[in-house]
PDB file of C-alpha atoms in Angstrom:
ATOM      1  CA  MET Z   1       3.581   1.242  10.485  1.00  0.00           C
ATOM      2  CA  THR Z   2       2.183  -1.804  11.358  1.00  0.00           C
ATOM      3  CA  ASP Z   3       3.971  -5.229  10.249  1.00  0.00           C
ATOM      4  CA  ARG Z   4       2.527  -8.745  11.217  1.00  0.00           C
ATOM      5  CA  THR Z   5       3.216 -12.149  10.971  1.00  0.00           C
ATOM      6  CA  ILE Z   6       0.585 -14.600  10.451  1.00  0.00           C
ATOM      7  CA  GLU Z   7       0.891 -18.365  11.265  1.00  0.00           C
ATOM      8  CA  GLY Z   8      -0.350 -21.235   9.921  1.00  0.00           C
ATOM      9  CA  GLN Z   9      -3.660 -21.194   7.829  1.00  0.00           C
ATOM     10  CA  PRO Z  10      -6.360 -19.111   8.635  1.00  0.00           C
ATOM     11  CA  SER Z  11      -9.474 -20.343   9.330  1.00  0.00           C
ATOM     12  CA  ALA Z  12     -12.389 -18.597   6.057  1.00  0.00           C
ATOM     13  CA  LEU Z  13     -15.103 -18.936   7.743  1.00  0.00           C
ATOM     14  CA  PRO Z  14     -14.727 -16.959  11.062  1.00  0.00           C
ATOM     15  CA  THR Z  15     -13.014 -14.317   8.763  1.00  0.00           C
ATOM     16  CA  MET Z  16     -15.532 -14.170   6.020  1.00  0.00           C
ATOM     17  CA  LEU Z  17     -18.442 -14.024   8.898  1.00  0.00           C
ATOM     18  CA  LYS Z  18     -16.312 -11.046  10.271  1.00  0.00           C
ATOM     19  CA  ALA Z  19     -16.165  -9.559   6.627  1.00  0.00           C
ATOM     20  CA  ALA Z  20     -19.891  -9.389   6.728  1.00  0.00           C
ATOM     21  CA  LEU Z  21     -20.867  -7.718   9.972  1.00  0.00           C
ATOM     22  CA  PRO Z  22     -19.687  -3.988   8.975  1.00  0.00           C
ATOM     23  CA  VAL Z  23     -23.118  -4.106   5.907  1.00  0.00           C
ATOM     24  CA  LEU Z  24     -25.752  -5.697   8.318  1.00  0.00           C
ATOM     25  CA  PRO Z  25     -28.201  -3.131   9.877  1.00  0.00           C
ATOM     26  CA  GLY Z  26     -27.632  -2.682  13.509  1.00  0.00           C
ATOM     27  CA  VAL Z  27     -24.308  -4.549  13.837  1.00  0.00           C
ATOM     28  CA  ASN Z  28     -22.498  -1.347  11.570  1.00  0.00           C
ATOM     29  CA  LEU Z  29     -22.872   0.560  14.687  1.00  0.00           C
ATOM     30  CA  ILE Z  30     -21.281  -1.263  16.733  1.00  0.00           C
ATOM     31  CA  PRO Z  31     -17.155  -0.056  17.428  1.00  0.00           C
ATOM     32  CA  GLY Z  32     -15.065  -1.958  16.109  1.00  0.00           C
ATOM     33  CA  ILE Z  33     -16.976  -3.128  13.661  1.00  0.00           C
ATOM     34  CA  ALA Z  34     -18.169  -0.181  12.051  1.00  0.00           C
ATOM     35  CA  ARG Z  35     -16.266   1.048   8.849  1.00  0.00           C
ATOM     36  CA  LYS Z  36     -17.013   5.494   8.130  1.00  0.00           C
ATOM     37  CA  GLY Z  37     -14.001   5.749   5.216  1.00  0.00           C
ATOM     38  CA  GLY Z  38     -11.194   7.546   5.486  1.00  0.00           C
ATOM     39  CA  ASP Z  39      -7.148   6.981   5.717  1.00  0.00           C
ATOM     40  CA  LEU Z  40      -5.784   3.207   4.646  1.00  0.00           C
ATOM     41  CA  PRO Z  41      -4.275   1.718   7.437  1.00  0.00           C
ATOM     42  CA  ASP Z  42      -0.678   1.410   7.509  1.00  0.00           C
ATOM     43  CA  LEU Z  43      -0.013  -2.598   7.390  1.00  0.00           C
ATOM     44  CA  THR Z  44       1.107  -5.366   6.127  1.00  0.00           C
ATOM     45  CA  LEU Z  45       0.844  -8.716   7.293  1.00  0.00           C
ATOM     46  CA  THR Z  46       3.290 -11.547   5.745  1.00  0.00           C
ATOM     47  CA  ARG Z  47       3.109 -15.286   5.889  1.00  0.00           C
ATOM     48  CA  PRO Z  48       7.050 -16.455   5.996  1.00  0.00           C
ATOM     49  CA  ASP Z  49       8.238 -20.010   5.351  1.00  0.00           C
ATOM     50  CA  ARG Z  50       5.456 -21.798   3.266  1.00  0.00           C
ATOM     51  CA  ALA Z  51       4.987 -25.630   2.015  1.00  0.00           C
ATOM     52  CA  ILE Z  52       3.266 -25.922  -0.604  1.00  0.00           C
ATOM     53  CA  ASP Z  53       0.055 -28.265  -0.001  1.00  0.00           C
ATOM     54  CA  LEU Z  54      -0.010 -30.538  -3.570  1.00  0.00           C
ATOM     55  CA  GLY Z  55      -2.768 -31.858  -2.751  1.00  0.00           C
ATOM     56  CA  HIS Z  56      -4.769 -28.501  -2.473  1.00  0.00           C
ATOM     57  CA  VAL Z  57      -2.338 -27.641  -5.885  1.00  0.00           C
ATOM     58  CA  ALA Z  58      -4.057 -30.269  -7.410  1.00  0.00           C
ATOM     59  CA  ALA Z  59      -7.709 -29.922  -6.175  1.00  0.00           C
ATOM     60  CA  TYR Z  60      -7.344 -26.094  -7.980  1.00  0.00           C
ATOM     61  CA  ALA Z  61      -6.004 -26.598 -10.997  1.00  0.00           C
ATOM     62  CA  GLU Z  62      -9.417 -29.508 -11.881  1.00  0.00           C
ATOM     63  CA  VAL Z  63     -11.791 -26.138 -10.735  1.00  0.00           C
ATOM     64  CA  CYS Z  64      -9.488 -23.602 -12.833  1.00  0.00           C
ATOM     65  CA  GLY Z  65      -8.683 -25.923 -15.837  1.00  0.00           C
ATOM     66  CA  PHE Z  66      -4.826 -26.326 -15.390  1.00  0.00           C
ATOM     67  CA  PRO Z  67      -2.770 -28.955 -17.196  1.00  0.00           C
ATOM     68  CA  ALA Z  68      -0.598 -31.020 -15.093  1.00  0.00           C
ATOM     69  CA  ARG Z  69       2.315 -29.281 -14.567  1.00  0.00           C
ATOM     70  CA  GLN Z  70       6.162 -29.370 -12.759  1.00  0.00           C
ATOM     71  CA  HIS Z  71       5.565 -25.975 -11.565  1.00  0.00           C
ATOM     72  CA  LEU Z  72       2.480 -23.727  -9.724  1.00  0.00           C
ATOM     73  CA  PRO Z  73      -0.273 -22.837 -11.704  1.00  0.00           C
ATOM     74  CA  LEU Z  74       0.524 -18.793 -12.083  1.00  0.00           C
ATOM     75  CA  THR Z  75      -2.533 -18.297 -10.648  1.00  0.00           C
ATOM     76  CA  TYR Z  76      -2.141 -20.875  -7.332  1.00  0.00           C
ATOM     77  CA  PRO Z  77       0.072 -17.457  -5.444  1.00  0.00           C
ATOM     78  CA  HIS Z  78      -3.096 -15.817  -5.098  1.00  0.00           C
ATOM     79  CA  MET Z  79      -4.806 -19.049  -2.620  1.00  0.00           C
ATOM     80  CA  LEU Z  80      -1.660 -18.056  -0.466  1.00  0.00           C
ATOM     81  CA  ALA Z  81      -2.057 -14.173  -0.749  1.00  0.00           C
ATOM     82  CA  PHE Z  82      -5.834 -14.356   0.121  1.00  0.00           C
ATOM     83  CA  PRO Z  83      -5.985 -15.239   3.377  1.00  0.00           C
ATOM     84  CA  LEU Z  84      -3.745 -12.257   4.128  1.00  0.00           C
ATOM     85  CA  HIS Z  85      -6.495 -10.101   1.850  1.00  0.00           C
ATOM     86  CA  MET Z  86      -9.259 -10.686   4.249  1.00  0.00           C
ATOM     87  CA  GLY Z  87      -6.976  -9.908   6.845  1.00  0.00           C
ATOM     88  CA  ILE Z  88      -6.398  -6.983   5.607  1.00  0.00           C
ATOM     89  CA  MET Z  89     -10.142  -5.885   4.450  1.00  0.00           C
ATOM     90  CA  THR Z  90     -11.436  -7.319   8.237  1.00  0.00           C
ATOM     91  CA  ASP Z  91      -9.020  -5.165  10.309  1.00  0.00           C
ATOM     92  CA  GLY Z  92     -10.430  -3.009  12.773  1.00  0.00           C
ATOM     93  CA  SER Z  93      -7.917  -0.305  11.362  1.00  0.00           C
ATOM     94  CA  PHE Z  94      -9.455  -0.981   7.482  1.00  0.00           C
ATOM     95  CA  PRO Z  95     -12.438   2.269   6.541  1.00  0.00           C
ATOM     96  CA  PHE Z  96     -13.876   0.084   4.737  1.00  0.00           C
ATOM     97  CA  PRO Z  97     -16.194  -2.605   5.049  1.00  0.00           C
ATOM     98  CA  ALA Z  98     -14.639  -6.051   2.717  1.00  0.00           C
ATOM     99  CA  ILE Z  99     -18.611  -7.405   1.727  1.00  0.00           C
ATOM    100  CA  GLY Z 100     -19.822  -4.676  -1.326  1.00  0.00           C
ATOM    101  CA  THR Z 101     -16.194  -3.866  -2.090  1.00  0.00           C
ATOM    102  CA  VAL Z 102     -16.112  -4.420  -5.807  1.00  0.00           C
ATOM    103  CA  HIS Z 103     -12.740  -6.097  -7.546  1.00  0.00           C
ATOM    104  CA  LEU Z 104     -12.019  -3.852 -10.548  1.00  0.00           C
ATOM    105  CA  ALA Z 105      -8.251  -5.484 -12.533  1.00  0.00           C
ATOM    106  CA  ASN Z 106      -5.856  -7.831 -11.313  1.00  0.00           C
ATOM    107  CA  THR Z 107      -1.990  -7.400 -12.684  1.00  0.00           C
ATOM    108  CA  ILE Z 108       0.037 -10.376 -11.475  1.00  0.00           C
ATOM    109  CA  THR Z 109       3.773 -10.929 -12.073  1.00  0.00           C
ATOM    110  CA  GLN Z 110       5.219 -13.999 -12.296  1.00  0.00           C
ATOM    111  CA  HIS Z 111       9.403 -13.464 -12.772  1.00  0.00           C
ATOM    112  CA  ARG Z 112      10.285 -16.993 -13.601  1.00  0.00           C
ATOM    113  CA  LEU Z 113       8.315 -20.637 -12.853  1.00  0.00           C
ATOM    114  CA  ILE Z 114       8.217 -21.983  -9.181  1.00  0.00           C
ATOM    115  CA  ALA Z 115       8.427 -25.643  -8.025  1.00  0.00           C
ATOM    116  CA  PRO Z 116       5.717 -26.830  -5.983  1.00  0.00           C
ATOM    117  CA  THR Z 117       8.805 -27.976  -3.560  1.00  0.00           C
ATOM    118  CA  GLU Z 118      10.076 -23.747  -2.992  1.00  0.00           C
ATOM    119  CA  ARG Z 119       9.047 -22.669   0.697  1.00  0.00           C
ATOM    120  CA  LEU Z 120       7.732 -18.913  -0.155  1.00  0.00           C
ATOM    121  CA  ASP Z 121       7.490 -16.157   1.703  1.00  0.00           C
ATOM    122  CA  VAL Z 122       4.220 -14.476   1.358  1.00  0.00           C
ATOM    123  CA  SER Z 123       2.956 -10.533   2.494  1.00  0.00           C
ATOM    124  CA  ALA Z 124       0.407  -8.472   1.685  1.00  0.00           C
ATOM    125  CA  THR Z 125      -0.206  -4.685   2.356  1.00  0.00           C
ATOM    126  CA  ALA Z 126      -3.089  -2.240   1.602  1.00  0.00           C
ATOM    127  CA  GLY Z 127      -2.185   1.519  -0.612  1.00  0.00           C
ATOM    128  CA  ASN Z 128      -2.831   4.033  -3.114  1.00  0.00           C
ATOM    129  CA  LEU Z 129      -6.241   5.488  -2.072  1.00  0.00           C
ATOM    130  CA  ARG Z 130      -7.236   7.228  -4.683  1.00  0.00           C
ATOM    131  CA  PRO Z 131     -10.142   8.929  -6.185  1.00  0.00           C
ATOM    132  CA  HIS Z 132     -12.427   7.696  -8.906  1.00  0.00           C
ATOM    133  CA  PRO Z 133     -15.639   8.184 -11.234  1.00  0.00           C
ATOM    134  CA  LYS Z 134     -18.020   6.176  -9.377  1.00  0.00           C
ATOM    135  CA  GLY Z 135     -16.131   6.552  -5.611  1.00  0.00           C
ATOM    136  CA  ARG Z 136     -12.391   5.966  -4.600  1.00  0.00           C
ATOM    137  CA  VAL Z 137     -10.543   3.199  -5.092  1.00  0.00           C
ATOM    138  CA  PHE Z 138      -7.572   0.869  -3.205  1.00  0.00           C
ATOM    139  CA  ASP Z 139      -4.751  -1.780  -4.516  1.00  0.00           C
ATOM    140  CA  LEU Z 140      -4.072  -4.894  -2.708  1.00  0.00           C
ATOM    141  CA  VAL Z 141      -0.257  -5.525  -3.382  1.00  0.00           C
ATOM    142  CA  THR Z 142       1.586  -9.115  -2.754  1.00  0.00           C
ATOM    143  CA  THR Z 143       5.048  -9.979  -2.956  1.00  0.00           C
ATOM    144  CA  VAL Z 144       5.918 -13.611  -3.453  1.00  0.00           C
ATOM    145  CA  THR Z 145       9.770 -14.459  -1.888  1.00  0.00           C
ATOM    146  CA  SER Z 146      11.054 -17.707  -2.732  1.00  0.00           C
ATOM    147  CA  GLY Z 147      15.005 -17.356  -0.802  1.00  0.00           C
ATOM    148  CA  GLY Z 148      15.038 -13.472  -1.009  1.00  0.00           C
ATOM    149  CA  GLU Z 149      14.163 -13.504  -3.947  1.00  0.00           C
ATOM    150  CA  THR Z 150      11.464 -11.990  -5.545  1.00  0.00           C
ATOM    151  CA  VAL Z 151       9.191 -14.570  -8.103  1.00  0.00           C
ATOM    152  CA  TRP Z 152       6.031 -12.938  -8.170  1.00  0.00           C
ATOM    153  CA  GLU Z 153       3.676 -10.055  -7.432  1.00  0.00           C
ATOM    154  CA  SER Z 154       0.096  -8.780  -7.700  1.00  0.00           C
ATOM    155  CA  THR Z 155      -1.921  -5.388  -7.477  1.00  0.00           C
ATOM    156  CA  SER Z 156      -5.848  -5.882  -7.035  1.00  0.00           C
ATOM    157  CA  GLU Z 157      -7.678  -2.869  -7.841  1.00  0.00           C
ATOM    158  CA  TYR Z 158     -10.937  -2.849  -5.551  1.00  0.00           C
ATOM    159  CA  LEU Z 159     -13.568  -0.486  -5.606  1.00  0.00           C
ATOM    160  CA  ARG Z 160     -15.957   1.106  -2.735  1.00  0.00           C
ATOM    161  CA  ILE Z 161     -18.615   2.879  -4.427  1.00  0.00           C
ATOM    162  CA  GLY Z 162     -20.224   6.430  -3.434  1.00  0.00           C
ATOM    163  CA  GLY Z 163     -18.942   9.937  -3.868  1.00  0.00           C
ATOM    164  CA  GLY Z 164     -17.462   9.885  -6.782  1.00  0.00           C
ATOM    165  CA  ASP Z 165     -15.499  12.485  -8.853  1.00  0.00           C
ATOM    166  CA  LYS Z 166     -17.185  12.372 -12.460  1.00  0.00           C
ATOM    167  CA  ASP Z 167     -15.096  14.256 -14.047  1.00  0.00           C
ATOM    168  CA  LEU Z 168     -12.327  12.077 -13.991  1.00  0.00           C
ATOM    169  CA  GLU Z 169      -9.710  10.873 -16.422  1.00  0.00           C
ATOM    170  CA  PRO Z 170      -9.917   6.901 -17.009  1.00  0.00           C
ATOM    171  CA  GLU Z 171      -6.133   5.901 -15.603  1.00  0.00           C
ATOM    172  CA  HIS Z 172      -5.859   3.219 -17.508  1.00  0.00           C
ATOM    173  CA  ALA Z 173      -6.685   3.136 -21.058  1.00  0.00           C
ATOM    174  CA  PRO Z 174      -8.895   0.146 -22.012  1.00  0.00           C
ATOM    175  CA  LEU Z 175      -8.308  -3.200 -22.932  1.00  0.00           C
ATOM    176  CA  ASP Z 176      -9.220  -4.262 -26.166  1.00  0.00           C
ATOM    177  CA  VAL Z 177     -11.894  -6.556 -26.154  1.00  0.00           C
ATOM    178  CA  VAL Z 178     -10.913  -9.550 -28.124  1.00  0.00           C
ATOM    179  CA  PRO Z 179     -14.089 -10.985 -30.337  1.00  0.00           C
ATOM    180  CA  ALA Z 180     -15.100 -14.412 -29.356  1.00  0.00           C
ATOM    181  CA  GLY Z 181     -13.474 -17.256 -30.573  1.00  0.00           C
ATOM    182  CA  PRO Z 182     -15.378 -20.991 -30.733  1.00  0.00           C
ATOM    183  CA  VAL Z 183     -14.604 -22.582 -27.342  1.00  0.00           C
ATOM    184  CA  VAL Z 184     -17.990 -21.372 -25.042  1.00  0.00           C
ATOM    185  CA  TRP Z 185     -17.866 -23.124 -21.707  1.00  0.00           C
ATOM    186  CA  ARG Z 186     -21.524 -23.619 -20.166  1.00  0.00           C
ATOM    187  CA  LEU Z 187     -20.605 -23.246 -16.458  1.00  0.00           C
ATOM    188  CA  PRO Z 188     -22.616 -25.405 -13.568  1.00  0.00           C
ATOM    189  CA  GLY Z 189     -24.542 -22.730 -10.346  1.00  0.00           C
ATOM    190  CA  ASP Z 190     -22.056 -24.492  -7.973  1.00  0.00           C
ATOM    191  CA  LEU Z 191     -18.872 -23.320  -9.822  1.00  0.00           C
ATOM    192  CA  GLY Z 192     -18.830 -20.496  -6.648  1.00  0.00           C
ATOM    193  CA  ARG Z 193     -18.794 -23.190  -4.173  1.00  0.00           C
ATOM    194  CA  ARG Z 194     -16.345 -25.362  -6.212  1.00  0.00           C
ATOM    195  CA  TYR Z 195     -13.667 -22.442  -6.494  1.00  0.00           C
ATOM    196  CA  ALA Z 196     -14.840 -20.887  -2.429  1.00  0.00           C
ATOM    197  CA  ALA Z 197     -13.627 -24.792  -1.276  1.00  0.00           C
ATOM    198  CA  VAL Z 198      -9.631 -23.852  -2.845  1.00  0.00           C
ATOM    199  CA  SER Z 199      -9.774 -20.502  -2.463  1.00  0.00           C
ATOM    200  CA  GLY Z 200     -11.272 -19.581   1.040  1.00  0.00           C
ATOM    201  CA  ASP Z 201     -13.768 -17.165  -0.583  1.00  0.00           C
ATOM    202  CA  HIS Z 202     -16.739 -17.854   0.808  1.00  0.00           C
ATOM    203  CA  ASN Z 203     -18.402 -14.209  -0.150  1.00  0.00           C
ATOM    204  CA  PRO Z 204     -22.368 -15.294  -0.562  1.00  0.00           C
ATOM    205  CA  ILE Z 205     -22.207 -13.046  -3.798  1.00  0.00           C
ATOM    206  CA  HIS Z 206     -20.709 -16.102  -5.256  1.00  0.00           C
ATOM    207  CA  LEU Z 207     -22.994 -18.771  -3.246  1.00  0.00           C
ATOM    208  CA  TYR Z 208     -26.383 -19.537  -4.148  1.00  0.00           C
ATOM    209  CA  PRO Z 209     -29.439 -17.472  -5.386  1.00  0.00           C
ATOM    210  CA  LEU Z 210     -30.703 -16.214  -2.186  1.00  0.00           C
ATOM    211  CA  THR Z 211     -27.388 -15.101  -0.480  1.00  0.00           C
ATOM    212  CA  ALA Z 212     -25.933 -13.426  -3.667  1.00  0.00           C
ATOM    213  CA  LYS Z 213     -30.039 -11.846  -3.931  1.00  0.00           C
ATOM    214  CA  ALA Z 214     -29.893 -10.757  -0.554  1.00  0.00           C
ATOM    215  CA  LEU Z 215     -26.711  -8.621  -1.526  1.00  0.00           C
ATOM    216  CA  GLY Z 216     -28.484  -6.984  -4.880  1.00  0.00           C
ATOM    217  CA  PHE Z 217     -27.818 -10.048  -6.634  1.00  0.00           C
ATOM    218  CA  PRO Z 218     -30.128 -11.828  -9.554  1.00  0.00           C
ATOM    219  CA  ARG Z 219     -28.344 -15.047  -8.606  1.00  0.00           C
ATOM    220  CA  GLN Z 220     -25.452 -15.707  -7.394  1.00  0.00           C
ATOM    221  CA  ILE Z 221     -22.369 -14.897 -10.457  1.00  0.00           C
ATOM    222  CA  ALA Z 222     -18.621 -16.295 -10.559  1.00  0.00           C
ATOM    223  CA  HIS Z 223     -15.403 -14.859  -8.871  1.00  0.00           C
ATOM    224  CA  GLY Z 224     -13.545 -13.042 -10.685  1.00  0.00           C
ATOM    225  CA  MET Z 225     -10.410 -14.596 -10.236  1.00  0.00           C
ATOM    226  CA  TRP Z 226     -11.551 -17.719 -11.382  1.00  0.00           C
ATOM    227  CA  THR Z 227     -12.123 -16.552 -14.561  1.00  0.00           C
ATOM    228  CA  LYS Z 228      -8.386 -14.910 -15.110  1.00  0.00           C
ATOM    229  CA  ALA Z 229      -7.276 -18.346 -13.953  1.00  0.00           C
ATOM    230  CA  ARG Z 230      -9.479 -20.188 -16.837  1.00  0.00           C
ATOM    231  CA  CYS Z 231      -8.367 -18.153 -19.427  1.00  0.00           C
ATOM    232  CA  VAL Z 232      -4.605 -18.086 -18.454  1.00  0.00           C
ATOM    233  CA  ALA Z 233      -4.942 -21.999 -18.047  1.00  0.00           C
ATOM    234  CA  VAL Z 234      -6.259 -22.585 -21.502  1.00  0.00           C
ATOM    235  CA  LEU Z 235      -3.544 -20.203 -22.377  1.00  0.00           C
ATOM    236  CA  ASP Z 236      -0.705 -21.842 -20.465  1.00  0.00           C
ATOM    237  CA  ASN Z 237       1.510 -23.046 -22.840  1.00  0.00           C
ATOM    238  CA  ARG Z 238       1.377 -19.587 -24.946  1.00  0.00           C
ATOM    239  CA  LEU Z 239       2.920 -17.747 -22.069  1.00  0.00           C
ATOM    240  CA  PRO Z 240       6.734 -16.722 -21.436  1.00  0.00           C
ATOM    241  CA  ASP Z 241       7.629 -18.198 -17.442  1.00  0.00           C
ATOM    242  CA  ALA Z 242       8.445 -14.369 -16.942  1.00  0.00           C
ATOM    243  CA  VAL Z 243       5.053 -11.982 -17.646  1.00  0.00           C
ATOM    244  CA  THR Z 244       2.534  -9.885 -16.937  1.00  0.00           C
ATOM    245  CA  VAL Z 245      -0.964 -10.834 -17.524  1.00  0.00           C
ATOM    246  CA  ARG Z 246      -3.685  -7.542 -16.422  1.00  0.00           C
ATOM    247  CA  VAL Z 247      -7.866  -8.358 -17.178  1.00  0.00           C
ATOM    248  CA  GLU Z 248     -10.461  -5.904 -15.681  1.00  0.00           C
ATOM    249  CA  PHE Z 249     -13.291  -6.810 -14.696  1.00  0.00           C
ATOM    250  CA  LYS Z 250     -16.235  -5.852 -16.598  1.00  0.00           C
ATOM    251  CA  LYS Z 251     -19.440  -7.978 -16.134  1.00  0.00           C
ATOM    252  CA  PRO Z 252     -20.804 -10.274 -13.843  1.00  0.00           C
ATOM    253  CA  VAL Z 253     -20.836 -13.964 -14.927  1.00  0.00           C
ATOM    254  CA  PHE Z 254     -24.697 -15.565 -13.326  1.00  0.00           C
ATOM    255  CA  LEU Z 255     -24.380 -18.680 -12.775  1.00  0.00           C
ATOM    256  CA  PRO Z 256     -25.221 -20.831 -14.068  1.00  0.00           C
ATOM    257  CA  GLY Z 257     -24.640 -19.528 -17.175  1.00  0.00           C
ATOM    258  CA  THR Z 258     -22.544 -19.126 -20.234  1.00  0.00           C
ATOM    259  CA  VAL Z 259     -19.163 -17.651 -21.725  1.00  0.00           C
ATOM    260  CA  ALA Z 260     -17.407 -17.262 -24.970  1.00  0.00           C
ATOM    261  CA  LEU Z 261     -13.690 -16.712 -24.985  1.00  0.00           C
ATOM    262  CA  GLY Z 262     -11.646 -15.107 -27.368  1.00  0.00           C
ATOM    263  CA  ALA Z 263      -7.639 -14.320 -27.912  1.00  0.00           C
ATOM    264  CA  HIS Z 264      -5.204 -13.218 -30.424  1.00  0.00           C
ATOM    265  CA  ILE Z 265      -1.902 -13.812 -30.273  1.00  0.00           C
ATOM    266  CA  ASP Z 266       1.234 -11.999 -31.069  1.00  0.00           C
ATOM    267  CA  ASP Z 267       4.958 -12.890 -30.676  1.00  0.00           C
ATOM    268  CA  ASP Z 268       4.967 -10.738 -27.627  1.00  0.00           C
ATOM    269  CA  ARG Z 269       1.444 -10.275 -26.409  1.00  0.00           C
ATOM    270  CA  VAL Z 270      -1.429 -12.240 -26.044  1.00  0.00           C
ATOM    271  CA  GLY Z 271      -4.972 -10.340 -25.653  1.00  0.00           C
ATOM    272  CA  PHE Z 272      -7.456 -12.427 -24.531  1.00  0.00           C
ATOM    273  CA  SER Z 273     -11.442 -11.831 -23.161  1.00  0.00           C
ATOM    274  CA  LEU Z 274     -14.479 -13.597 -21.857  1.00  0.00           C
ATOM    275  CA  THR Z 275     -17.446 -12.222 -23.443  1.00  0.00           C
ATOM    276  CA  ARG Z 276     -20.974 -12.813 -23.369  1.00  0.00           C
ATOM    277  CA  PRO Z 277     -22.215 -15.405 -26.483  1.00  0.00           C
ATOM    278  CA  LYS Z 278     -25.735 -13.534 -27.610  1.00  0.00           C
ATOM    279  CA  ASP Z 279     -24.585  -9.659 -27.664  1.00  0.00           C
ATOM    280  CA  GLY Z 280     -20.788  -9.728 -26.985  1.00  0.00           C
ATOM    281  CA  ALA Z 281     -20.263  -7.955 -23.798  1.00  0.00           C
ATOM    282  CA  PRO Z 282     -17.574  -8.631 -22.031  1.00  0.00           C
ATOM    283  CA  HIS Z 283     -17.200  -9.914 -18.646  1.00  0.00           C
ATOM    284  CA  LEU Z 284     -13.302  -9.755 -18.246  1.00  0.00           C
ATOM    285  CA  VAL Z 285     -10.393  -8.536 -20.450  1.00  0.00           C
ATOM    286  CA  GLY Z 286      -7.029  -9.071 -20.443  1.00  0.00           C
ATOM    287  CA  LEU Z 287      -3.497  -9.067 -22.152  1.00  0.00           C
ATOM    288  CA  ALA Z 288      -0.396 -10.627 -21.526  1.00  0.00           C
ATOM    289  CA  VAL Z 289       3.180  -9.425 -21.956  1.00  0.00           C
ATOM    290  CA  ARG Z 290       6.850  -9.981 -21.137  1.00  0.00           C
ATOM    291  CA  ALA Z 291       7.974  -9.163 -18.326  1.00  0.00           C
TER     292      ALA Z 291
END
């Protein structure tokens, strides 16, 4: 096993450029850049003793719609983990290109509220490579601790398309789509750039029509983790302090665009969805339960 410590704040732009190299014709043949599949590396990256930047929390909360609170937004620790995720996926030992990898789902467990004054240790590793009907899936697993106590965990499931087994049974029972309610959001064309500015996720598919078209999309799409954060922000006061929130990402949200929120709240669970208003097609389906 390789454990590596990342000090300070990694620079987002060089990391994204490194992520893009394996998908460039010609460049993707260079040794050390080419990604030819294979096993996941036994690699763990850690950012120790991280102080929280209150200005950054406020900027993130504004973009995602979180109200002012005396604790971190439930999805905020993903901001601390994202540089580690990119560090793993751009490492020379990683078998797949970061660009073109599809984010299928994300599950967060918050064990308790996290105060913005706490100092956090954040670690991430990749694992559980497995077959999928459309290719292969792997997990990026994040653990956040405070004073040795695990306070937050996350698993993001990613798909590499190609060579799948169509006869495989689904790994998870699908979450129910909740019909849309009266809440409709009109999302501006610059939303991806605004979220990229706070998240560091400058994947070209989220930025401009031209950069998205270069990767096969008709125009830019919203970040999946923004859609999760925006839903959680609306439901914030209905969720317990210790909670697990799973979402599955379905159809992309093109920008500019319009989405409708639906939510069904029981005593011990909250189901929610983002759907396309014209036909109810799901962009995101989610479920929150007490942890």
